[in-house]
PDB file of C-alpha atoms in Angstrom:
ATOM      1  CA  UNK A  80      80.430  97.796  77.799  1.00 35.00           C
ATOM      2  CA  UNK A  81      82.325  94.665  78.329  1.00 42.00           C
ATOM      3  CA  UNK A  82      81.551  91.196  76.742  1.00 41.00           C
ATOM      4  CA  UNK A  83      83.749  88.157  77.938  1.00 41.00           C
ATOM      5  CA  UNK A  84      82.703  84.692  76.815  1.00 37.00           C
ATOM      6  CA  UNK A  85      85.751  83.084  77.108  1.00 41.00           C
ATOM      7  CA  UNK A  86      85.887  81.448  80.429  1.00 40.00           C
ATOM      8  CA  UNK A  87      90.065  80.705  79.878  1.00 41.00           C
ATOM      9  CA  UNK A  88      90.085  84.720  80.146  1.00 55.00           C
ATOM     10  CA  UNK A  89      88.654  84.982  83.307  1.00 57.00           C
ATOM     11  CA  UNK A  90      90.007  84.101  86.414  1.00 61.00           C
ATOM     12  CA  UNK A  91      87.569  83.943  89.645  1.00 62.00           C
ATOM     13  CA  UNK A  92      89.145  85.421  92.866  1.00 63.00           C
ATOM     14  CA  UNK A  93      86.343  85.071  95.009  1.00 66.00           C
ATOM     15  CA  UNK A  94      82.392  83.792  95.609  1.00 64.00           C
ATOM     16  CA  UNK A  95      80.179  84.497  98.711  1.00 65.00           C
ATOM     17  CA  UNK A  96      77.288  81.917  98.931  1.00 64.00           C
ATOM     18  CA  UNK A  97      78.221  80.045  95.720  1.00 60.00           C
ATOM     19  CA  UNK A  98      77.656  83.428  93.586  1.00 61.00           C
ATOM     20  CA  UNK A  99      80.851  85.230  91.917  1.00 59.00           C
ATOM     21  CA  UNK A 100      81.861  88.396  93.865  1.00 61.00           C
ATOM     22  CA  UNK A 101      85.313  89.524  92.707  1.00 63.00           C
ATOM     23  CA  UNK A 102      86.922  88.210  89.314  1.00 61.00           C
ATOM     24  CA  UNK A 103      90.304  89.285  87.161  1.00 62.00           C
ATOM     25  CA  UNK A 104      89.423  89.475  83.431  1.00 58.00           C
ATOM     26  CA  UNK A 105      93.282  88.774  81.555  1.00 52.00           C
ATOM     27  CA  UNK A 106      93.499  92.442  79.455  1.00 48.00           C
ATOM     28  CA  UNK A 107      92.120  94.465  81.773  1.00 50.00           C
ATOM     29  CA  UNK A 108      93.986  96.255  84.488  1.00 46.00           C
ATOM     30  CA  UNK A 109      92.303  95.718  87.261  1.00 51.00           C
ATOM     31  CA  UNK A 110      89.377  93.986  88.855  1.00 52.00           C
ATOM     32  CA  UNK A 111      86.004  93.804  89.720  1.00 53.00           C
ATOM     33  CA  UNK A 112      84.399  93.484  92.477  1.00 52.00           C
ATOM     34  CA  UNK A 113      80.511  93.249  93.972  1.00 52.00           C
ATOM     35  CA  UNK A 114      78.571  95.559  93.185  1.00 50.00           C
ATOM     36  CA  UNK A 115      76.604  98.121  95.701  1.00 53.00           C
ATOM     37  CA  UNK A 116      73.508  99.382  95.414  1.00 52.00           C
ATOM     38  CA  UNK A 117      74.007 102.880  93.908  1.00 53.00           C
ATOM     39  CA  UNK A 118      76.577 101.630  91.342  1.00 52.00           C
ATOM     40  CA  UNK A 119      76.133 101.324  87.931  1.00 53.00           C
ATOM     41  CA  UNK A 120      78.235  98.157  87.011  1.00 50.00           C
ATOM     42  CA  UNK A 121      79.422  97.587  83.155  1.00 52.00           C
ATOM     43  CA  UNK A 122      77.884  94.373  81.560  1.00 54.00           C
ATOM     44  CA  UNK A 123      80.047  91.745  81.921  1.00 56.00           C
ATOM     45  CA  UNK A 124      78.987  88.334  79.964  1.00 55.00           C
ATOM     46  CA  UNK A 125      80.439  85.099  81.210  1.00 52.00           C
ATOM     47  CA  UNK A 126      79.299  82.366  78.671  1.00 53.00           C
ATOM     48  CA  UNK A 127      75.938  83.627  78.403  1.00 55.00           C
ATOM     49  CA  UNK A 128      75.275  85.011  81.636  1.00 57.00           C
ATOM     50  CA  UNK A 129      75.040  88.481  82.646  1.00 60.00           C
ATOM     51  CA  UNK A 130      77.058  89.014  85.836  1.00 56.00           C
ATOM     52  CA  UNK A 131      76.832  92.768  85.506  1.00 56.00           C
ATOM     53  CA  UNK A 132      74.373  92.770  88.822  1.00 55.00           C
ATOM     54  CA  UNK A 133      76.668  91.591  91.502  1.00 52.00           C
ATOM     55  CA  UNK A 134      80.485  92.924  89.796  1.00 55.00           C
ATOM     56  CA  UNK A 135      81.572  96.306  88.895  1.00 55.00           C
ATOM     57  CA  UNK A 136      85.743  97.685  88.195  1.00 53.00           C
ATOM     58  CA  UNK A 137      87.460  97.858  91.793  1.00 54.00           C
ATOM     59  CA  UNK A 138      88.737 101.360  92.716  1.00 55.00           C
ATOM     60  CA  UNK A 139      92.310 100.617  93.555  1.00 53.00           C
ATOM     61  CA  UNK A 140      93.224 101.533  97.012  1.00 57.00           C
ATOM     62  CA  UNK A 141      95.516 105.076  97.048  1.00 59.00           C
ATOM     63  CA  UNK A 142      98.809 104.674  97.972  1.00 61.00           C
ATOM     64  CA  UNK A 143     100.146 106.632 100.981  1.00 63.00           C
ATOM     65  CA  UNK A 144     103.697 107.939 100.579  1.00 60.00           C
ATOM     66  CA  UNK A 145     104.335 108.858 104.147  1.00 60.00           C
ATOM     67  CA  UNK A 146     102.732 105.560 105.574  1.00 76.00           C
ATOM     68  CA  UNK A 147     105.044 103.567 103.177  1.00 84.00           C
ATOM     69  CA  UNK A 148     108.366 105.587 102.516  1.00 82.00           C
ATOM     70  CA  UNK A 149     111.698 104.290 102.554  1.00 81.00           C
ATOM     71  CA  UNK A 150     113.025 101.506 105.313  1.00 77.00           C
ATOM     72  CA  UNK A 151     109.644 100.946 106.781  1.00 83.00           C
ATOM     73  CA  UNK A 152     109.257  97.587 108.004  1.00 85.00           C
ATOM     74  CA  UNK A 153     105.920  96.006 106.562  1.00 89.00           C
ATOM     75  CA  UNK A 154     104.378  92.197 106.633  1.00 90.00           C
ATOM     76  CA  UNK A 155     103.096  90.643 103.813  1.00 92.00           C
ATOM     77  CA  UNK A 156      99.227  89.610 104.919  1.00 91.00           C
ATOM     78  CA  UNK A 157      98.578  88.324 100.922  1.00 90.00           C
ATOM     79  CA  UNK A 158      99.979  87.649  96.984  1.00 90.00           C
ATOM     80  CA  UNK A 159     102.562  85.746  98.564  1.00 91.00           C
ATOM     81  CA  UNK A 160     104.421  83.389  95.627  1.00 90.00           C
ATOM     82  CA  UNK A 161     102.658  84.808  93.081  1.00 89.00           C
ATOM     83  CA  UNK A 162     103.764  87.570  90.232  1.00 88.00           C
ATOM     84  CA  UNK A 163     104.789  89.954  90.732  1.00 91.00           C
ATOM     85  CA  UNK A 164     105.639  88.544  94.718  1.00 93.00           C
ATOM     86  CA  UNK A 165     107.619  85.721  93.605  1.00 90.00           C
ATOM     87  CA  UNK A 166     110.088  84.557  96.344  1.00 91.00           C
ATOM     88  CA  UNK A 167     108.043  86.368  98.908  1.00 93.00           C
ATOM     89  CA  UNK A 168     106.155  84.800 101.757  1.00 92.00           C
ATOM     90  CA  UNK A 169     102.463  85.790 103.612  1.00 90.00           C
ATOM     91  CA  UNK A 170     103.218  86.669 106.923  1.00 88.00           C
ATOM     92  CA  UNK A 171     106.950  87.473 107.036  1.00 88.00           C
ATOM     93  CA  UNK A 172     108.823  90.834 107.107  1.00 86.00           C
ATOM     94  CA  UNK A 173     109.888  93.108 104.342  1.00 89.00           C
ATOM     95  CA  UNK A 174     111.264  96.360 103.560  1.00 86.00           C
ATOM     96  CA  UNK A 175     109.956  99.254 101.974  1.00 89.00           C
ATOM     97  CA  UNK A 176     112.835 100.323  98.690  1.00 88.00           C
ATOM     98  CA  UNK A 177     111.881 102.596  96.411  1.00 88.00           C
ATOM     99  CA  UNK A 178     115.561 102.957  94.837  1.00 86.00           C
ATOM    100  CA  UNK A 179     115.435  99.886  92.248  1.00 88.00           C
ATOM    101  CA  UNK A 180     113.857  98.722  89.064  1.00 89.00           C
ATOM    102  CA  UNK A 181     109.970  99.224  88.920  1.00 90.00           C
ATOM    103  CA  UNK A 182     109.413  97.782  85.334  1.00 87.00           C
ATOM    104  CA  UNK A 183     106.212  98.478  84.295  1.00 84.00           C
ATOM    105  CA  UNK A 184     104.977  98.527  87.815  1.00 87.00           C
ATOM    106  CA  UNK A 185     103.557 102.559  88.718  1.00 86.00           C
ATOM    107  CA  UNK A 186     104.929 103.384  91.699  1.00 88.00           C
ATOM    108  CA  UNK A 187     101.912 105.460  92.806  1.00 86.00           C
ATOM    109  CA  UNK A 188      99.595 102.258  92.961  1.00 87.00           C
ATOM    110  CA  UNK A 189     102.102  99.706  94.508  1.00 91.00           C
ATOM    111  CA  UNK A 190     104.560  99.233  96.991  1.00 93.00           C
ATOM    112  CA  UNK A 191     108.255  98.127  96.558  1.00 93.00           C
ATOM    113  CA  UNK A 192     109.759  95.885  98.702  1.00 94.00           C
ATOM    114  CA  UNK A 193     112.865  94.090  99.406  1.00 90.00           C
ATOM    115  CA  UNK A 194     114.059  91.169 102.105  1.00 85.00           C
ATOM    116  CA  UNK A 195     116.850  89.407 102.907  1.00 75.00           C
ATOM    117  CA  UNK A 196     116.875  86.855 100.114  1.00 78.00           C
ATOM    118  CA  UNK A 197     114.627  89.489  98.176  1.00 79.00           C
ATOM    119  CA  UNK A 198     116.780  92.284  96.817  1.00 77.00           C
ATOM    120  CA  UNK A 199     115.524  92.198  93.514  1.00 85.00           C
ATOM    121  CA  UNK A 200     112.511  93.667  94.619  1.00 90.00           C
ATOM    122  CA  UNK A 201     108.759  92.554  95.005  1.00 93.00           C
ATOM    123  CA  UNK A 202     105.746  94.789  94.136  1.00 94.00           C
ATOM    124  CA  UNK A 203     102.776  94.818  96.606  1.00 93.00           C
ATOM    125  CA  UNK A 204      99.103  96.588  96.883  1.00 91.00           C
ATOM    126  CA  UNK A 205      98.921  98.735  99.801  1.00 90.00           C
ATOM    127  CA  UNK A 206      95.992  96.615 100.937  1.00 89.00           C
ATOM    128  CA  UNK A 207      98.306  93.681 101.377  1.00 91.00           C
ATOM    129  CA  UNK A 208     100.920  95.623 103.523  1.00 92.00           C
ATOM    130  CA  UNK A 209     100.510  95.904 107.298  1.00 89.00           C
ATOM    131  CA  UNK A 210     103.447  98.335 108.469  1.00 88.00           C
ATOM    132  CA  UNK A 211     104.799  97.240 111.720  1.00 84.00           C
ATOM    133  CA  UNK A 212     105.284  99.854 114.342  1.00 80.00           C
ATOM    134  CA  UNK A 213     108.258 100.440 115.681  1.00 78.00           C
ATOM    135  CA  UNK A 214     109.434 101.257 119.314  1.00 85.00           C
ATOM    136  CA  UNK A 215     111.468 103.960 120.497  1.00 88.00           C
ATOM    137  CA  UNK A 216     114.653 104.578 119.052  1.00 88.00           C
ATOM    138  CA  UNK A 217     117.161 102.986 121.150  1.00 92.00           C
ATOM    139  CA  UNK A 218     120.364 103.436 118.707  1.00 92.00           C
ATOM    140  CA  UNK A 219     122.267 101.747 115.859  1.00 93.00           C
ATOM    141  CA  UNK A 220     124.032  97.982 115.835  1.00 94.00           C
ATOM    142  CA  UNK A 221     127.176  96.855 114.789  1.00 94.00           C
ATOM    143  CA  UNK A 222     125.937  97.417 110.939  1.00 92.00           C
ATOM    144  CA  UNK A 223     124.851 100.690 110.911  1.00 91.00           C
ATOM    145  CA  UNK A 224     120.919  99.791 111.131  1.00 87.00           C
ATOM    146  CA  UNK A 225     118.378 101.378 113.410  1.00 88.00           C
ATOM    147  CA  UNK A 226     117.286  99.927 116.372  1.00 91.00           C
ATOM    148  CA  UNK A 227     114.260  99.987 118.140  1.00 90.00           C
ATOM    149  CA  UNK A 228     112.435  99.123 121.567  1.00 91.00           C
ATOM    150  CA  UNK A 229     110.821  95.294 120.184  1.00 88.00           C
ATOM    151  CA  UNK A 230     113.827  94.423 117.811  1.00 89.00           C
ATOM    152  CA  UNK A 231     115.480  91.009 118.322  1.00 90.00           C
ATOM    153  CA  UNK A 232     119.413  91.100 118.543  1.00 95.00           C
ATOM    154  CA  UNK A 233     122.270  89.086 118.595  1.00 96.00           C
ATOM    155  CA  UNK A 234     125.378  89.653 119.919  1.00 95.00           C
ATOM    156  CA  UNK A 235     128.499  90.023 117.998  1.00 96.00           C
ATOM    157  CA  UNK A 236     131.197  90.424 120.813  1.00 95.00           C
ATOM    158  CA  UNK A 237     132.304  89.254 123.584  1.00 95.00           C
ATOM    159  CA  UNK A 238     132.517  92.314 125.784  1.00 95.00           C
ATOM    160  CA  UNK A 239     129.802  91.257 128.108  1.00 95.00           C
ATOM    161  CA  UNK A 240     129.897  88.606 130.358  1.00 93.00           C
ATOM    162  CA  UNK A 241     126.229  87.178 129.056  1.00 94.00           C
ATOM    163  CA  UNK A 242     125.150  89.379 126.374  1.00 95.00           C
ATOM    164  CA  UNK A 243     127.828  87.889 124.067  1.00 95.00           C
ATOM    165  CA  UNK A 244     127.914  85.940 121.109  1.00 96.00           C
ATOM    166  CA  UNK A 245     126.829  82.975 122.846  1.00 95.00           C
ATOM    167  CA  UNK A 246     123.586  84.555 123.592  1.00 95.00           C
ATOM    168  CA  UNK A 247     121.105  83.193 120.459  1.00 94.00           C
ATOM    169  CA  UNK A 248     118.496  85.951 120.555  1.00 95.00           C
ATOM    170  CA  UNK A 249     117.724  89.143 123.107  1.00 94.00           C
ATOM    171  CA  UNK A 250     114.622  91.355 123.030  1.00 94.00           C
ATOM    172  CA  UNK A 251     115.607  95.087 123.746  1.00 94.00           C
ATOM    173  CA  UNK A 252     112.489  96.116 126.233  1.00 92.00           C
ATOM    174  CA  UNK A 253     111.819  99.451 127.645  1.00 87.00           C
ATOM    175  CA  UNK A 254     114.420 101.073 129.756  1.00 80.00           C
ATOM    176  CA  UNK A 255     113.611 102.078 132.965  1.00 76.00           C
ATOM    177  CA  UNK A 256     117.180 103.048 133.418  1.00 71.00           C
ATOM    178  CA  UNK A 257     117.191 105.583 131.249  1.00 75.00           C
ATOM    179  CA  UNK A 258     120.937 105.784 130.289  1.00 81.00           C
ATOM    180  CA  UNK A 259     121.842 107.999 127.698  1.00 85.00           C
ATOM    181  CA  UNK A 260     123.363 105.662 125.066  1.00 90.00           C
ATOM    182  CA  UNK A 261     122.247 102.390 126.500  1.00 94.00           C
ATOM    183  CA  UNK A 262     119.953  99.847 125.316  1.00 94.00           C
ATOM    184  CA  UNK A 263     117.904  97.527 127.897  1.00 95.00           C
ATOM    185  CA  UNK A 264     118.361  93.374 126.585  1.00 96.00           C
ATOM    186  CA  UNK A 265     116.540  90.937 127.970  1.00 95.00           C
ATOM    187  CA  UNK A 266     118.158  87.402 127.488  1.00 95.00           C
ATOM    188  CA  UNK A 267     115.691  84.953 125.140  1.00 94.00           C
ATOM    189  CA  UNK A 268     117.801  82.062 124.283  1.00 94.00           C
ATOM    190  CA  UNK A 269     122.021  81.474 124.945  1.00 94.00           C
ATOM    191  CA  UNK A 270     124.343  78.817 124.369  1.00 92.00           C
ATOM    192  CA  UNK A 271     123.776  78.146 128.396  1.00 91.00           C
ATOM    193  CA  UNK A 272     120.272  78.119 129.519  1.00 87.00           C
ATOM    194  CA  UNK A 273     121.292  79.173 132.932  1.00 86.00           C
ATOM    195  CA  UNK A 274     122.381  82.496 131.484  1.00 85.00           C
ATOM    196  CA  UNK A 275     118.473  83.198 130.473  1.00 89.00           C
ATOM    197  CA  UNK A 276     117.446  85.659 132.760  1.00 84.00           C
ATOM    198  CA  UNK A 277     113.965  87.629 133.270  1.00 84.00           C
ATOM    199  CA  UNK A 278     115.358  91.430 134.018  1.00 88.00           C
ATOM    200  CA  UNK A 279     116.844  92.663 130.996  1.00 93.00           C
ATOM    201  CA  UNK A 280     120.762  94.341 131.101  1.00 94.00           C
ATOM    202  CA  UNK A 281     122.362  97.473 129.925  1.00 94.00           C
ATOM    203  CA  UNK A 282     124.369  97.505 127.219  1.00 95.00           C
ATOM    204  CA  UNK A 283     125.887  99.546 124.142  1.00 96.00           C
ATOM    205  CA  UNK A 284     123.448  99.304 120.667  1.00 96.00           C
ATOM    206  CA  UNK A 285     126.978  99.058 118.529  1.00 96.00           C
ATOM    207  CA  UNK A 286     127.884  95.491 120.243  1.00 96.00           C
ATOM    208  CA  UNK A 287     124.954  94.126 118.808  1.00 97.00           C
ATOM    209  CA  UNK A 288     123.502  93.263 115.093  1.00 94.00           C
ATOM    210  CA  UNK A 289     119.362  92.767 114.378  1.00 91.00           C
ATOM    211  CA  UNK A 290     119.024  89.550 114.248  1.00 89.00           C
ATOM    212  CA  UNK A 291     117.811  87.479 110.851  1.00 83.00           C
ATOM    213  CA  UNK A 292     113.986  86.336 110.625  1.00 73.00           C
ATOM    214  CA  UNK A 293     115.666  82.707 110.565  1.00 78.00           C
ATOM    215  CA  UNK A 294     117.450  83.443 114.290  1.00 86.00           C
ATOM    216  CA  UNK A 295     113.825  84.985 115.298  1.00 83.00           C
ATOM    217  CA  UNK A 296     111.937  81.791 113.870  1.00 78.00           C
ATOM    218  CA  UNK A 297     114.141  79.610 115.680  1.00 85.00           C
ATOM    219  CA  UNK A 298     114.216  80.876 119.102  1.00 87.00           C
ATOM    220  CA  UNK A 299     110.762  82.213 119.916  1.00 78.00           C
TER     221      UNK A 299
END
């Protein structure tokens, strides 16, 4: 049985047609959540009032190893800016890490991620993850990291004529070439706009770099 009747201890998440449905009580690892018919929630006393019928402990969603191991790209849908996802944003890109300092965090519950500006490490639910799905494997850029069909790049040479550092952003796209070794880059944004072409052009992984979330933001 739990009794809270301190409302400074309680912190309400959520409400569905001005009732409470999902609350955080400050001790207690977890939270509840409405109740279903068959459950039997604990009693749960919020100055007075019994709000046992519609809450009950939340069964924390299991996390899946394979779905979330090591390098997996994954976008933050929620706890953006908030412990323990300080410095990380809803919506943008991340990560998977499991080599760093967990704290107190349990690594079989949460997820831990890194960024760009992140390396510290941020801990996420799996319910708050969406893993982005990756294209065929085209090769590896100028740093050593995969790349895949959907990736933005940059170029970091000039050994093409177009495909150079003057262009801002590519897309690689499927290759209907099929060259062993070759990427297909289609043209998004370069220093001259004339050079922005619709067909995409064949070109070596390694003269190339992913490009930044920034360079992505900026030119799509």
């Amino acid at each position: 049985m739990s009794e809270v009747s301190n409302l400074r201890q309680v912190e309400i998440i959520d409400m569905e047609d001005g009732k409470v449905t999902r609350i955080k009580i400050y001790g207690f690892d977890g939270e509840f959540v409405k109740a279903d018919e068959e459950s039997s929630p604990v009693k749960i006393t919020i100055d007075g009032e019994d709000i046992s019928e519609v809450i009950q402990p939340s069964t924390p969603t299991p996390k899946d190893a394979v779905l979330f191991e090591d390098g997996t790209e994954v976008q933050l849908l929620s706890g953006g800016g908030s412990y323990p996802l300080y410095g990380y944003e809803d919506g943008e890109i991340y990560r998977v890490e499991s080599d760093g300092e967990w704290g107190f965090h349990d690594p079989d519950e949460v997820v831990r991620i890194v960024g760009e500006f992140n390396d510290e490490g941020g801990f996420a639910k799996p319910e708050q993850l969406e893993v982005i799905e990756k294209g065929e494997f085209v090769g590896n850029d100028s740093e050593g990291n995969p790349l895949y069909v959907g990736d933005y790049v940059v170029g970091v040479t000039d050994w093409y004529g177009i495909t150079n550092t003057d262009m801002y952003l590519g897309k690689i796209v499927e290759d209907e070439h099929d060259i062993k070794g070759y990427m297909e880059v289609q043209v998004l944004a370069h220093e001259d706009v004339g050079e922005v072409f619709e067909f995409p052009f064949s070109v070596l992984p390694g003269r190339f770099r992913k490009a930044t979330a920034e360079e992505i933001a900026k030119h799509t």
